[in-house]
Structure formats: structure tokens, C-alpha cells
mmCIF file of C-alpha atoms in Angstrom:
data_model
loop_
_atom_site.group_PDB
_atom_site.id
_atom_site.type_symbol
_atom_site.label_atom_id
_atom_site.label_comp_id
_atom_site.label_asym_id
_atom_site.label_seq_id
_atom_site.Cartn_x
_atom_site.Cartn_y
_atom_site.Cartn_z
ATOM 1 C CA UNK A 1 186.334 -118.704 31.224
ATOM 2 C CA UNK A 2 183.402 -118.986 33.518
ATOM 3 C CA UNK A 3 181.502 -115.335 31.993
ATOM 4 C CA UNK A 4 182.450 -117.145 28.748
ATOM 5 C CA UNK A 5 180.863 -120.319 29.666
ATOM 6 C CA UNK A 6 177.700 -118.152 30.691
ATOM 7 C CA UNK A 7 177.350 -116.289 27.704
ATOM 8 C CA UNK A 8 177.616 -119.390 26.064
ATOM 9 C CA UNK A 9 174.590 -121.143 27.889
ATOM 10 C CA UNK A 10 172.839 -118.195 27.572
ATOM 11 C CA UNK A 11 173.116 -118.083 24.194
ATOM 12 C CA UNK A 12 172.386 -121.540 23.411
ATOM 13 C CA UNK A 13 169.099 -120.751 25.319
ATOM 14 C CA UNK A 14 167.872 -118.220 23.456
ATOM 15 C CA UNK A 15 168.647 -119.489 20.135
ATOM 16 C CA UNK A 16 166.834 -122.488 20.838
ATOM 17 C CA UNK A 17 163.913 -120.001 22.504
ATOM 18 C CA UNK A 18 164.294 -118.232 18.756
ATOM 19 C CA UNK A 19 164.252 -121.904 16.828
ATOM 20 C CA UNK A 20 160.982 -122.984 18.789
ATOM 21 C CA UNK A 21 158.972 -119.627 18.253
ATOM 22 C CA UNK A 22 159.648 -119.553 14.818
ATOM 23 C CA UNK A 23 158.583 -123.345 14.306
ATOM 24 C CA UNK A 24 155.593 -122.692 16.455
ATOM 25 C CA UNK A 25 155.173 -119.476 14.048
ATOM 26 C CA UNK A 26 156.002 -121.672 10.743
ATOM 27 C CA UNK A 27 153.477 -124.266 11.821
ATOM 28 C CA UNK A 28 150.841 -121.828 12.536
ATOM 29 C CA UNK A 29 151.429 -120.092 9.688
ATOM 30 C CA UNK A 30 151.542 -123.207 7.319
ATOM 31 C CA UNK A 31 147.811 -124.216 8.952
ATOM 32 C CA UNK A 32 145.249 -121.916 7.635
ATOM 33 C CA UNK A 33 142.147 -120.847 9.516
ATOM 34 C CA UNK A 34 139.291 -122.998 9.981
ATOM 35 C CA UNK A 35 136.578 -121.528 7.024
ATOM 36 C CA UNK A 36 133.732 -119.826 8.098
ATOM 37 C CA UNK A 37 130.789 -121.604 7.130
ATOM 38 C CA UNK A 38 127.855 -120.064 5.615
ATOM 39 C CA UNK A 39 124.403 -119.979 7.574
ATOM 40 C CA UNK A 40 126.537 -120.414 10.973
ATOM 41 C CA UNK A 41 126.046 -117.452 13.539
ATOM 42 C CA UNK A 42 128.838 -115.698 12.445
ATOM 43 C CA UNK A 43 129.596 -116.971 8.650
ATOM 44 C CA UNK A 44 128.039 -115.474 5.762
ATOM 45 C CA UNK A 45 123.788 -116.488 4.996
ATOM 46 C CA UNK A 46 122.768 -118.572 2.961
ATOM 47 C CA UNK A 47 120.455 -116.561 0.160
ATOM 48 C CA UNK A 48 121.154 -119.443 -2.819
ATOM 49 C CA UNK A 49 119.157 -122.714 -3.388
ATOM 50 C CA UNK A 50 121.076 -125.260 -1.981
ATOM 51 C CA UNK A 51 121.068 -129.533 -2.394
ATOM 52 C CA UNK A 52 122.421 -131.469 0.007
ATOM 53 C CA UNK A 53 125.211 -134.287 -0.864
ATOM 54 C CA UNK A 54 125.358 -137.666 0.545
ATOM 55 C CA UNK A 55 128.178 -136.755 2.475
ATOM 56 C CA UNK A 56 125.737 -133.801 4.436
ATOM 57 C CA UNK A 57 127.516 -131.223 2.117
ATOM 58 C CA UNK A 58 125.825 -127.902 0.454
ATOM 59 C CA UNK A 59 126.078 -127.042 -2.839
ATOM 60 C CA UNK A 60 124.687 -123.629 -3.902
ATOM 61 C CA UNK A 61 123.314 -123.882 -7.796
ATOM 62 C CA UNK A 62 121.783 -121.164 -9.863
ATOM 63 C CA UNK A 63 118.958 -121.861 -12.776
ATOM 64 C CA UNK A 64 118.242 -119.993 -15.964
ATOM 65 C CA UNK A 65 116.900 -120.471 -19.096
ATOM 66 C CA UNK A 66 114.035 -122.658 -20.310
ATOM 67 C CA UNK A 67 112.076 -124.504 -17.258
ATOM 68 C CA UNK A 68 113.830 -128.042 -16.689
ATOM 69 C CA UNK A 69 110.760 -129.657 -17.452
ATOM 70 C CA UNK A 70 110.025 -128.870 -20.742
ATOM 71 C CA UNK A 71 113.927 -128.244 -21.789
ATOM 72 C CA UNK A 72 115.817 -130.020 -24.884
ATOM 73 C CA UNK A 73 118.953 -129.466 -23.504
ATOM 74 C CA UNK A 74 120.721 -129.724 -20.226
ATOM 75 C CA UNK A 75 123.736 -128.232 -19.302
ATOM 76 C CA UNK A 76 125.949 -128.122 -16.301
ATOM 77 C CA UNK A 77 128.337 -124.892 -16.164
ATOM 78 C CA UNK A 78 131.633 -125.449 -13.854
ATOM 79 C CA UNK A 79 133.247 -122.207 -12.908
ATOM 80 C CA UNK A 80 136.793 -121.189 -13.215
ATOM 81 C CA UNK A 81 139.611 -119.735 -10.509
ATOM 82 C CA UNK A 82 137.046 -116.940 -8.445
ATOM 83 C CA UNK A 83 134.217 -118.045 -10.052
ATOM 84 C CA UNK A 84 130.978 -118.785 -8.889
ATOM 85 C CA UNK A 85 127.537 -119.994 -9.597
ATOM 86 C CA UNK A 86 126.735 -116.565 -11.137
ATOM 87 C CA UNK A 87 129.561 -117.318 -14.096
ATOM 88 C CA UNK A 88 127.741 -119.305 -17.018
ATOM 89 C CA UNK A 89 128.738 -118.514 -20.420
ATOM 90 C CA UNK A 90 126.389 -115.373 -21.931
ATOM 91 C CA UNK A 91 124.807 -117.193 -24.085
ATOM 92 C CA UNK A 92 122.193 -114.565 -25.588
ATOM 93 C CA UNK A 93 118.439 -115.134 -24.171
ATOM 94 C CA UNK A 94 116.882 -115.481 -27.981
ATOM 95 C CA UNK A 95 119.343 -118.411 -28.465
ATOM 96 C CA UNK A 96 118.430 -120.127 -25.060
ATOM 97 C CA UNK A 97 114.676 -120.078 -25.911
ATOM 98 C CA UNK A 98 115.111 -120.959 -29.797
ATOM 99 C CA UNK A 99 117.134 -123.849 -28.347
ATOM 100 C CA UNK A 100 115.133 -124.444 -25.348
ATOM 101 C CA UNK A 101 117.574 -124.557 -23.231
ATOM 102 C CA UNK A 102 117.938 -125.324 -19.259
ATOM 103 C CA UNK A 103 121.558 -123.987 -17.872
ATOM 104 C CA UNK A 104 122.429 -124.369 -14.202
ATOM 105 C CA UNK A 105 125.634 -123.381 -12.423
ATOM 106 C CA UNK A 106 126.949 -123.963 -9.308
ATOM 107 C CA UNK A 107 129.174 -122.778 -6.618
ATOM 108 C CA UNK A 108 132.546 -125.730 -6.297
ATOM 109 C CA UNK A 109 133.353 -126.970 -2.905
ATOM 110 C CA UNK A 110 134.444 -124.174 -0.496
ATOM 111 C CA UNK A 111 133.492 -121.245 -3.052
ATOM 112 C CA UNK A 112 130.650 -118.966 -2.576
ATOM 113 C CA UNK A 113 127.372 -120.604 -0.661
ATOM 114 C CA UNK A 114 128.802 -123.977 -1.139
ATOM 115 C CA UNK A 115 130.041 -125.951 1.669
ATOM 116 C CA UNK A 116 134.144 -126.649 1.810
ATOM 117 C CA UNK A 117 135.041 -130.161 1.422
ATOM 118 C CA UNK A 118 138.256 -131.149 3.566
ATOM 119 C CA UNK A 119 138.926 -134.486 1.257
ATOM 120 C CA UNK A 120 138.475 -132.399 -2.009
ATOM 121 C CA UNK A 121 139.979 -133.988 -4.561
ATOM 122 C CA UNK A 122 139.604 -133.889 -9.025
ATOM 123 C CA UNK A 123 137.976 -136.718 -8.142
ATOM 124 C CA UNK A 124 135.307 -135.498 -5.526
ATOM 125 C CA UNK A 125 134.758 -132.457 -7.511
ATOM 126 C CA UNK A 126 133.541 -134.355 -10.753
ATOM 127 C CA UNK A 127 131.724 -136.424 -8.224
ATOM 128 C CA UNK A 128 129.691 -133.268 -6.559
ATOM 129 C CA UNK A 129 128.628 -132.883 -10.530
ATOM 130 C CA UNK A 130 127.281 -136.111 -10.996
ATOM 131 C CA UNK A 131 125.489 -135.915 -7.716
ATOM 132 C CA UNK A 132 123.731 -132.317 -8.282
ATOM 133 C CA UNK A 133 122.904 -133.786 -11.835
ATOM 134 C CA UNK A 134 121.305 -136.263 -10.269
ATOM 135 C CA UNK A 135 119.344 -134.349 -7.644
ATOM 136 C CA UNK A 136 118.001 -132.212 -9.875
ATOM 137 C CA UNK A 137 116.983 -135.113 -12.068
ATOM 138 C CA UNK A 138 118.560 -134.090 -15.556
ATOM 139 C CA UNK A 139 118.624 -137.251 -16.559
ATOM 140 C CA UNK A 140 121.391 -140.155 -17.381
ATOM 141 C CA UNK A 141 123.179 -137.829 -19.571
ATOM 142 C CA UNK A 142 123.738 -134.315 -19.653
ATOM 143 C CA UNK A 143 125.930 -131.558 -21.354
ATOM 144 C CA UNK A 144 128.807 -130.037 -19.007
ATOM 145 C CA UNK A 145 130.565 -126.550 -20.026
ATOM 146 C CA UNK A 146 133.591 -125.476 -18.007
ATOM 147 C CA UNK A 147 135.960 -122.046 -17.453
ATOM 148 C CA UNK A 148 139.448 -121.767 -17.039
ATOM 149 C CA UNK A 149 140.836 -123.842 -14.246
ATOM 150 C CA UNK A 150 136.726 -125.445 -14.320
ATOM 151 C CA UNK A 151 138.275 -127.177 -16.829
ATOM 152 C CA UNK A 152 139.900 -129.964 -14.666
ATOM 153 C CA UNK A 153 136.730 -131.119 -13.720
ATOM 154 C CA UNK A 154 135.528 -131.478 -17.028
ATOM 155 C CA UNK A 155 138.618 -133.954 -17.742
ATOM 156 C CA UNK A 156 137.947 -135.379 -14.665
ATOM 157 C CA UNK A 157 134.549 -136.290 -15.355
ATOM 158 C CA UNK A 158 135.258 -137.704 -19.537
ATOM 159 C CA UNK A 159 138.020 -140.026 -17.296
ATOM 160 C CA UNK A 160 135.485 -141.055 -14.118
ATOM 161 C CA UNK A 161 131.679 -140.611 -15.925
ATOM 162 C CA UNK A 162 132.156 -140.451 -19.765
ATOM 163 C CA UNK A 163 128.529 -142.388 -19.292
ATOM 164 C CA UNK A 164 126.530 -139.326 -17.570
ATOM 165 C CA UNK A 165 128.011 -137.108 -20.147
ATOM 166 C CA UNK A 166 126.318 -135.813 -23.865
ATOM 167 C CA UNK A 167 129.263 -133.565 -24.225
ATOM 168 C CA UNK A 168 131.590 -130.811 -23.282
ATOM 169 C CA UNK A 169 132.768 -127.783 -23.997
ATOM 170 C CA UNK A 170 135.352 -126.168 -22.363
ATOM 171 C CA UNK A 171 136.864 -122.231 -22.565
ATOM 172 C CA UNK A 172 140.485 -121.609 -21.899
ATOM 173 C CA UNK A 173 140.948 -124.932 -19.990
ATOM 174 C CA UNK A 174 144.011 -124.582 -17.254
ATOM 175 C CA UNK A 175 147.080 -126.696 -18.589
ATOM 176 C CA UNK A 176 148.737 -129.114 -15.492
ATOM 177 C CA UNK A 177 152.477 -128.320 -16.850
ATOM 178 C CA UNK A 178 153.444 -131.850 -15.083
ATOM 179 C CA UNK A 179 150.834 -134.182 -17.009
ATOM 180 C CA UNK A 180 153.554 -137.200 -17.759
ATOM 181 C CA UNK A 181 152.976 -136.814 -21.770
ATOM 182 C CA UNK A 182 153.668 -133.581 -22.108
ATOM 183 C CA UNK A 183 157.476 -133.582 -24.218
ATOM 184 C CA UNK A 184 159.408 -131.880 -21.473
ATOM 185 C CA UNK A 185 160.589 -129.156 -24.231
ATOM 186 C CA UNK A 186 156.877 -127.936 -25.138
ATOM 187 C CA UNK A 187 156.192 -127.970 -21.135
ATOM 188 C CA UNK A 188 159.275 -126.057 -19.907
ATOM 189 C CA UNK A 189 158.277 -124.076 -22.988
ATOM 190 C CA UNK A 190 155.049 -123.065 -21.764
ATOM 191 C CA UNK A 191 156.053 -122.829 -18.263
ATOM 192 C CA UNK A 192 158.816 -119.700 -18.946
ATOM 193 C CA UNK A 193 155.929 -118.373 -20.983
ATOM 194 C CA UNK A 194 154.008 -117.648 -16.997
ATOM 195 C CA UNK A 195 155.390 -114.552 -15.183
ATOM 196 C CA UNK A 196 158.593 -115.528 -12.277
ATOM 197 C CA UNK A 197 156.315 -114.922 -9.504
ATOM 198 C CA UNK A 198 153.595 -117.494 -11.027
ATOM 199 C CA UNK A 199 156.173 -120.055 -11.579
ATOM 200 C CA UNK A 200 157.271 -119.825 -8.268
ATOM 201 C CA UNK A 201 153.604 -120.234 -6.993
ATOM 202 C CA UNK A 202 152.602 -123.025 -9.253
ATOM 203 C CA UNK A 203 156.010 -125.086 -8.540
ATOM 204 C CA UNK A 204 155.121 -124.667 -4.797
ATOM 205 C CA UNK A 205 151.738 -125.852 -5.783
ATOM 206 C CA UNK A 206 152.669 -128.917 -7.026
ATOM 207 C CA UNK A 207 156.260 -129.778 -5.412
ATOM 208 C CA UNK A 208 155.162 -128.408 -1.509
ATOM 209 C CA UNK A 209 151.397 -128.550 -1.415
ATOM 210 C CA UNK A 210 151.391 -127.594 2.183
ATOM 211 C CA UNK A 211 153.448 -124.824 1.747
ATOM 212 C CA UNK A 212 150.345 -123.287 -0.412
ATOM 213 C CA UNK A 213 148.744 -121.784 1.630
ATOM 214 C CA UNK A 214 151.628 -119.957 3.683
ATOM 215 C CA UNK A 215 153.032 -118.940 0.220
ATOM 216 C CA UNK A 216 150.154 -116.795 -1.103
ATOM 217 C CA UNK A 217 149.139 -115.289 2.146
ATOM 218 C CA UNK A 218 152.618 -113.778 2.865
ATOM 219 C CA UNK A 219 153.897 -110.487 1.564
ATOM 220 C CA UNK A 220 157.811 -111.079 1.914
ATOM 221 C CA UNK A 221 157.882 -112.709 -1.497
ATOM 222 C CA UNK A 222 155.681 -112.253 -4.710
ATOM 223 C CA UNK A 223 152.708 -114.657 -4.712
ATOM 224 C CA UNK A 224 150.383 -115.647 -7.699
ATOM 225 C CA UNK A 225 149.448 -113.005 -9.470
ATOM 226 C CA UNK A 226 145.946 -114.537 -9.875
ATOM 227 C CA UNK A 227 145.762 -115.137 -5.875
ATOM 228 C CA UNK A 228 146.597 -111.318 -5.878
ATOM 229 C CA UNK A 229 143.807 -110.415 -8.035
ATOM 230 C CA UNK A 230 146.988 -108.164 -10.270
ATOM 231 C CA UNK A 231 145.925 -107.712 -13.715
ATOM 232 C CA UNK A 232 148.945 -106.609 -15.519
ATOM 233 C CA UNK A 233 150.081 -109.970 -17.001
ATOM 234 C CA UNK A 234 146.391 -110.306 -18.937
ATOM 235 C CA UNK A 235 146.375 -109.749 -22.160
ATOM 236 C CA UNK A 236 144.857 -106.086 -23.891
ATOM 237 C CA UNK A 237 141.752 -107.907 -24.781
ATOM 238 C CA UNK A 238 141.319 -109.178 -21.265
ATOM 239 C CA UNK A 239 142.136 -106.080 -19.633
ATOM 240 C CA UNK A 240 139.082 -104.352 -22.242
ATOM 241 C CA UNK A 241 136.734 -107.016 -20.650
ATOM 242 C CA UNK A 242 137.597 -106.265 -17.059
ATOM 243 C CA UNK A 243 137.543 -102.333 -17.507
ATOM 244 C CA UNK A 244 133.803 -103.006 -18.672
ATOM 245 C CA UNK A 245 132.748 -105.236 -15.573
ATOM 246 C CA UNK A 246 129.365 -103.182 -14.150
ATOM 247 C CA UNK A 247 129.112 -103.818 -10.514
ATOM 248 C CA UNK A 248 125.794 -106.312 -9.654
ATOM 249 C CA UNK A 249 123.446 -106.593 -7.236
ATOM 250 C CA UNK A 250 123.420 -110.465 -7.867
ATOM 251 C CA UNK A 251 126.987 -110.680 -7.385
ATOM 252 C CA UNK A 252 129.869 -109.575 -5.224
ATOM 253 C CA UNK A 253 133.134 -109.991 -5.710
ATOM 254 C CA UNK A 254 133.995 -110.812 -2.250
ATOM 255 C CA UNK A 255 131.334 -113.806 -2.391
ATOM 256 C CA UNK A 256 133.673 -116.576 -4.067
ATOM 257 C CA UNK A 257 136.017 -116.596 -1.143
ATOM 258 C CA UNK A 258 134.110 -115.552 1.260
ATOM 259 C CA UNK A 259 134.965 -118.705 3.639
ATOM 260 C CA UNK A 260 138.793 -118.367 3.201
ATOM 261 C CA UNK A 261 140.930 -118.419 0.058
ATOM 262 C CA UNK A 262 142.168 -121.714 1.342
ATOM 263 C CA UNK A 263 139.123 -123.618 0.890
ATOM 264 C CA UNK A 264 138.541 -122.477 -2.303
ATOM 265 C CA UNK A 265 141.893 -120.900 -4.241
ATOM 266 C CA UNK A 266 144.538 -122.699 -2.708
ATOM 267 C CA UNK A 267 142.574 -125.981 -2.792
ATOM 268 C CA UNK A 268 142.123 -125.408 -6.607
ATOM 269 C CA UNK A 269 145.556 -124.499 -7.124
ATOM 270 C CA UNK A 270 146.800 -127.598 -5.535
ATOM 271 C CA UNK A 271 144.614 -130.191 -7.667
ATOM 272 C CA UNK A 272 145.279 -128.517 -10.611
ATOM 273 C CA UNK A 273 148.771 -128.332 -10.387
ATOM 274 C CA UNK A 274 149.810 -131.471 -8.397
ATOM 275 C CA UNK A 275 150.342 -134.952 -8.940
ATOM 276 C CA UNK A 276 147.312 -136.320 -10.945
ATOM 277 C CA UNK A 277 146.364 -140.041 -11.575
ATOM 278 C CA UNK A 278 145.899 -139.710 -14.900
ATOM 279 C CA UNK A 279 147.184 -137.766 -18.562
ATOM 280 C CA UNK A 280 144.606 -135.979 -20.255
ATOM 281 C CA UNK A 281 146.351 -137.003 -23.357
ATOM 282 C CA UNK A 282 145.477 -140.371 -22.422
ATOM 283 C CA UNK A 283 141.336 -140.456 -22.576
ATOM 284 C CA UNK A 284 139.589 -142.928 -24.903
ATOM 285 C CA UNK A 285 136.962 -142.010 -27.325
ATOM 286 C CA UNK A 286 133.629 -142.727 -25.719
ATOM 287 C CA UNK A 287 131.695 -141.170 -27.984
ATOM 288 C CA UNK A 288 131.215 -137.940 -25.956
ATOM 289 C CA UNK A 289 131.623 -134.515 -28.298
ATOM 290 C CA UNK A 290 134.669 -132.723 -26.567
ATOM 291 C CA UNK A 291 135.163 -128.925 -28.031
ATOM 292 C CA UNK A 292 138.038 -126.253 -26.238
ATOM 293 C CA UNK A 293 137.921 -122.805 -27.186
ATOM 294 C CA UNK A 294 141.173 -120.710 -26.811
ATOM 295 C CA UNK A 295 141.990 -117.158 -27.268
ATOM 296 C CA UNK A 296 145.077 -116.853 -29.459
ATOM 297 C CA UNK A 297 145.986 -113.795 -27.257
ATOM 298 C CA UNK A 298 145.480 -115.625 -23.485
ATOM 299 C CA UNK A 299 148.198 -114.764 -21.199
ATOM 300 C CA UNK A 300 147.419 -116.910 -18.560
ATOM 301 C CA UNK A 301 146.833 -120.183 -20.570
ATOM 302 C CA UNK A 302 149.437 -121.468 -23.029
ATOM 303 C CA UNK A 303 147.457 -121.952 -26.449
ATOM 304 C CA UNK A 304 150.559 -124.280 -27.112
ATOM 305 C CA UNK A 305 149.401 -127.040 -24.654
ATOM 306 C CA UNK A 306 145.797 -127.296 -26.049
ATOM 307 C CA UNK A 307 147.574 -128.288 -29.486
ATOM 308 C CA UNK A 308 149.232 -131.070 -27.684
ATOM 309 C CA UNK A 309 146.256 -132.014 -26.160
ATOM 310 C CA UNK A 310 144.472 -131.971 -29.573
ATOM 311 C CA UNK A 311 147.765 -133.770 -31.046
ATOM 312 C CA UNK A 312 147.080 -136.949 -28.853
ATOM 313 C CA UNK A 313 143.356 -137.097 -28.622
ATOM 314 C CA UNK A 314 142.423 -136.027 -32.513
ATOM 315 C CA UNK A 315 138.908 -136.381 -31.904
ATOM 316 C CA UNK A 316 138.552 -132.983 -29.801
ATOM 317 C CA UNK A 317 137.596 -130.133 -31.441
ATOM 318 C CA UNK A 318 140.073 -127.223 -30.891
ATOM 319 C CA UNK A 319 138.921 -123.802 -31.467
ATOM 320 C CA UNK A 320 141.173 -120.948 -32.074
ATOM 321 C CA UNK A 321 139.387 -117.726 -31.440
ATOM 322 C CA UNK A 322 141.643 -114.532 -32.942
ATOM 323 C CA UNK A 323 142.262 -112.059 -30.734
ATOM 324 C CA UNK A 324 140.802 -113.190 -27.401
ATOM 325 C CA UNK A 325 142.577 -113.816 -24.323
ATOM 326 C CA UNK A 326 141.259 -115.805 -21.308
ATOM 327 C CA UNK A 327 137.749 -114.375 -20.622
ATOM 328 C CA UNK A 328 135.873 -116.505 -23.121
ATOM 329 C CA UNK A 329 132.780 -117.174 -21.325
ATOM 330 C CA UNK A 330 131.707 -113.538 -21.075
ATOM 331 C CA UNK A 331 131.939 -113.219 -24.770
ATOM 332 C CA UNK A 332 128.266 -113.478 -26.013
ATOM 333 C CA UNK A 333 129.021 -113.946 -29.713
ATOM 334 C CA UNK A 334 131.597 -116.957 -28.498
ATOM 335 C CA UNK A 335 128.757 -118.506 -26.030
ATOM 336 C CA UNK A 336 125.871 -118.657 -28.504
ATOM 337 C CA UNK A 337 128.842 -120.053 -30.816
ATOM 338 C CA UNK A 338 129.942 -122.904 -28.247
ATOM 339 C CA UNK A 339 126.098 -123.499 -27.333
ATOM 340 C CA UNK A 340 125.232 -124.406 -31.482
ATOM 341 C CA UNK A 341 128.151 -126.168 -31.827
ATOM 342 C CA UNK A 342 127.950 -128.271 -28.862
ATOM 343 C CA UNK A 343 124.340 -129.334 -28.571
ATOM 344 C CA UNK A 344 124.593 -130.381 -32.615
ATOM 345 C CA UNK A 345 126.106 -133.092 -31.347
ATOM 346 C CA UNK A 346 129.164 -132.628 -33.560
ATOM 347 C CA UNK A 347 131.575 -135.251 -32.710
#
């Protein structure tokens, strides 16, 4: 009875020693690293032009086409899941000068040269737009263009500043499967149409946000297949595009996350795919020219939720393009296309 007892106290001990290492491991775990900050002694430099925020914030931008100055056109690119300042649509250089126009990207809160922003929010993002718009003084209204999951912002922006906007044109927009007017058949729909291990990662997303971060960074369990860079699920015509990718001096593929995944992936995961405070499908029609192009063939992006989103707001433009898959914006013929038609002012 008494070696019984023992073993019993000594057992209690260590599985409460083995409950509070693995909640001191779980807590770690579920806490990512503070980012590493570019232009700090040990973070990555700073080689981009930068503005400042009024919140002490970088953002990193990048300019092309006609000098601001003596430009017709204005335009805003917002970059998509890995993307970066480097990514605006290839719009071919005779079309930019015919058109005269001035094109400036920039890197999102926490990706590439730009500073991370703890609060970041839908919100704040559309916000860092309006603020590098107005830094760079392009005026009281200018013309926004977004990629893939880019595209929140851009619906972020026709809810929060249809007034600072001429119009918009998105490519392959990112989908929230939760927004409350999607019919719950056509979501679930689309949903099953992802891959398990992305349903799994989106769902954690949006039901356990601070379980993100632990969830794509471990290597028990499959994470996002776009967190893992994997490029089986993407479509033939994708996979074309990727094979052709010629390495650049400009640009490194290490550069988007360069100051953690966490400030810059996870974060975007989580706003896309949580809770928002507001329905796409519900926007008003301010008068702003809203086109969405849409590969027929994207894998990643359910074509059938842009039709629903066209369905409830009939004056956006939807553009099926045959045979294309996600990578729209490196498509030059589609560019000059979504350049004509958007600065026509087509609405």
C-alpha cells in the first residue's frame, strides 16, 4: 500500500511536470517570433524608397511608367499572397507611354521593406493606401489595381474610401468563404472545391486565429499548401507560368517574408479569412468603375464566387478569361487589356 501510494505521488508529479512543459511548449509555440525589422543591425537593409505613415510606419513603394508629374493616369497596384512591390501587372511599356501612365506599387504591412503593423487590420491596410496616395500627392482620386488575396483591400477601400477612388480592377480576387450572403450551398460548394489540407488551414484561419501561426509552421500535420510554397494543386496554365519565372536581380524570392511569415502570410490569411464587418455583396454604387478578371481554369480561386459577387452587385464588370488560372497579372496581353478597359472609365 505505501510503494503504491508512492508510485502514485510520483506519478501525479510527473504528469503534471509533462502537462506544464507542454503548455509552456504550446504557448511558446502559439507566439511567433518578434519580426526582424529592416534597417535594424541585424534585420535586412533598407535599399527601397520608403514614406513614412502617421503612425512612424515604413512603407516601401516602387515607381514606373510615365513621370507623376506629367501623367494622365494614376494607379495604385496592391500585391497578392508573397507579393511585393516588384508585382504590378505587365502592362507592355508602348501602352504605358501611349496612355501616359504613372504605376506605383508597394510592399503591404510586414512584407518586403515595409514595416509590420501589430494592429493590422482590412481596415488599416486600405488605410496605408490612402495615406501613400496621399504622400505622394496623386491627387483626390486615383485608380487602384489589386492581385489575388490584394484583392481584400480593394473591397476594403470601395466600402471605407469609394471618394479617393477613379476605379478598380482586380485579378483573381481571394473569395472570404464566410461573407454572411454567400447561400451556404454555393459556399460549402466552393469550399470542397480547395484541397483537405487548405480547408483545414483556412477553417483554422478563421475559427482559431491564434492557432495560425502554430498551424503552418508545424510539420506533424499538412499546412496550406500556399504557406508551403507546393505547386501541385495550380492549375496546367499556372504551372506553364511558374516553369518560365527567370530569376532577377531586382527581386528575390526570399524578400516578401523576409521579417517572418507571421507578419506578413499569416496576418493576411487571418483578415482574409476571418470575421469581417462587412459583405462584399453588400457595396453601393458610388459611381466608381469596378472590373474582376478570372481565369476559368484557377485552382486556387473559385470562379463560382465571383458570379455571386457579380449576381448581387450587377454593376461590376466580370471578366472571364478562357484558359487562365490564377496568375493574371503576369499576363501582358491581359494587363494592357485591364489597363484600356479600366482607365476608359467604363462603368
Amino acid at each position: 500500500m505505501v510503494i503504491n501510494k508512492v508510485l502514485l505521488d510520483r506519478g501525479g508529479k510527473v504528469t503534471l511536470l509533462v502537462l506544464v512543459a507542454f503548455l509552456a511548449w504550446f504557448y511558446k509555440a502559439i507566439h511567433p517570433p518578434p519580426p526582424i525589422l529592416c534597417g535594424t543591425p541585424h534585420g535586412p537593409p533598407v535599399t527601397a524608397p520608403r514614406v513614412q505613415l502617421k503612425d512612424g510606419r515604413y512603407l516601401a513603394y516602387k515607381e514606373i511608367g510615365t513621370e507623376k508629374e506629367k501623367a494622365a493616369y494614376k494607379i495604385i497596384n496592391i500585391h497578392g499572397f508573397r507579393g511585393s512591390r516588384h508585382d504590378i501587372p505587365l502592362i507592355p511599356k508602348a501602352t504605358m507611354e501611349e496612355l501616359h501612365i504613372y504605376y506605383v506599387g508597394f510592399d503591404r504591412a510586414g512584407y518586403g521593406q515595409s514595416d509590420p503593423n501589430p494592429g493590422r487590420s482590412l481596415k488599416s491596410d486600405a488605410q496605408d493606401v490612402v495615406e501613400l496616395a496621399d504622400i505622394l500627392q496623386l491627387g483626390p482620386r486615383f485608380y487602384v489595381t489589386a492581385t489575388s488575396i490584394g484583392g481584400s483591400v480593394a473591397w476594403t477601400l470601395l466600402k471605407h474610401f469609394p471618394h479617393r477612388l477613379a476605379g478598380v480592377g482586380m485579378l483573381g480576387p481571394v473569395t472570404n468563404y464566410w461573407w454572411s450572403g454567400i447561400p451556404t450551398v454555393e459556399a460549402w460548394e466552393a469550399f470542397r472545391f480547395q484541397p483537405i489540407q487548405d480547408q483545414v488551414a483556412v477553417s483554422v484561419a478563421h475559427y482559431a486565429p491564434w492557432l495560425a501561426y502554430l498551424w503552418n509552421t508545424q510539420n506533424v500535420f499538412p499546412k496550406s499548401s500556399v504557406v508551403a510554397g507546393r505547386f501541385d494543386f495550380w492549375s496546367m496554365a499556372d504551372k506553364k507560368i511558374i516553369a518560365s519565372f527567370q530569376p532577377s536581380n531586382e527581386r528575390s524570392a526570399d524578400e516578401p517574408t523576409q521579417q517572418g511569415i507571421h507578419e506578413s502570410l499569416i496576418r493576411d490569411m487571418v483578415n482574409m479569412f476571418g470575421r469581417w464587418d462587412f459583405d462584399p455583396g453588400d457595396l453601393i454604387n458610388n459611381g466608381v468603375p469596378v472590373h474582376i478578371w478570372h481565369g476559368d481554369e484557377d485552382s486556387l480561386v473559385p470562379l463560382m464566387l465571383q458570379k455571386y459577387v457579380q449576381r448581387r452587385l450587377s454593376w461590376i464588370h466580370l471578366h472571364v478569361v478562357p484558359g487562365a488560372g490564377h496568375l493574371l497579372h503576369v499576363m501582358e496581353t491581359l494587363s494592357d487589356e485591364m489597363a484600356r478597359t479600366l482607365l476608359s472609365g467604363q462603368a
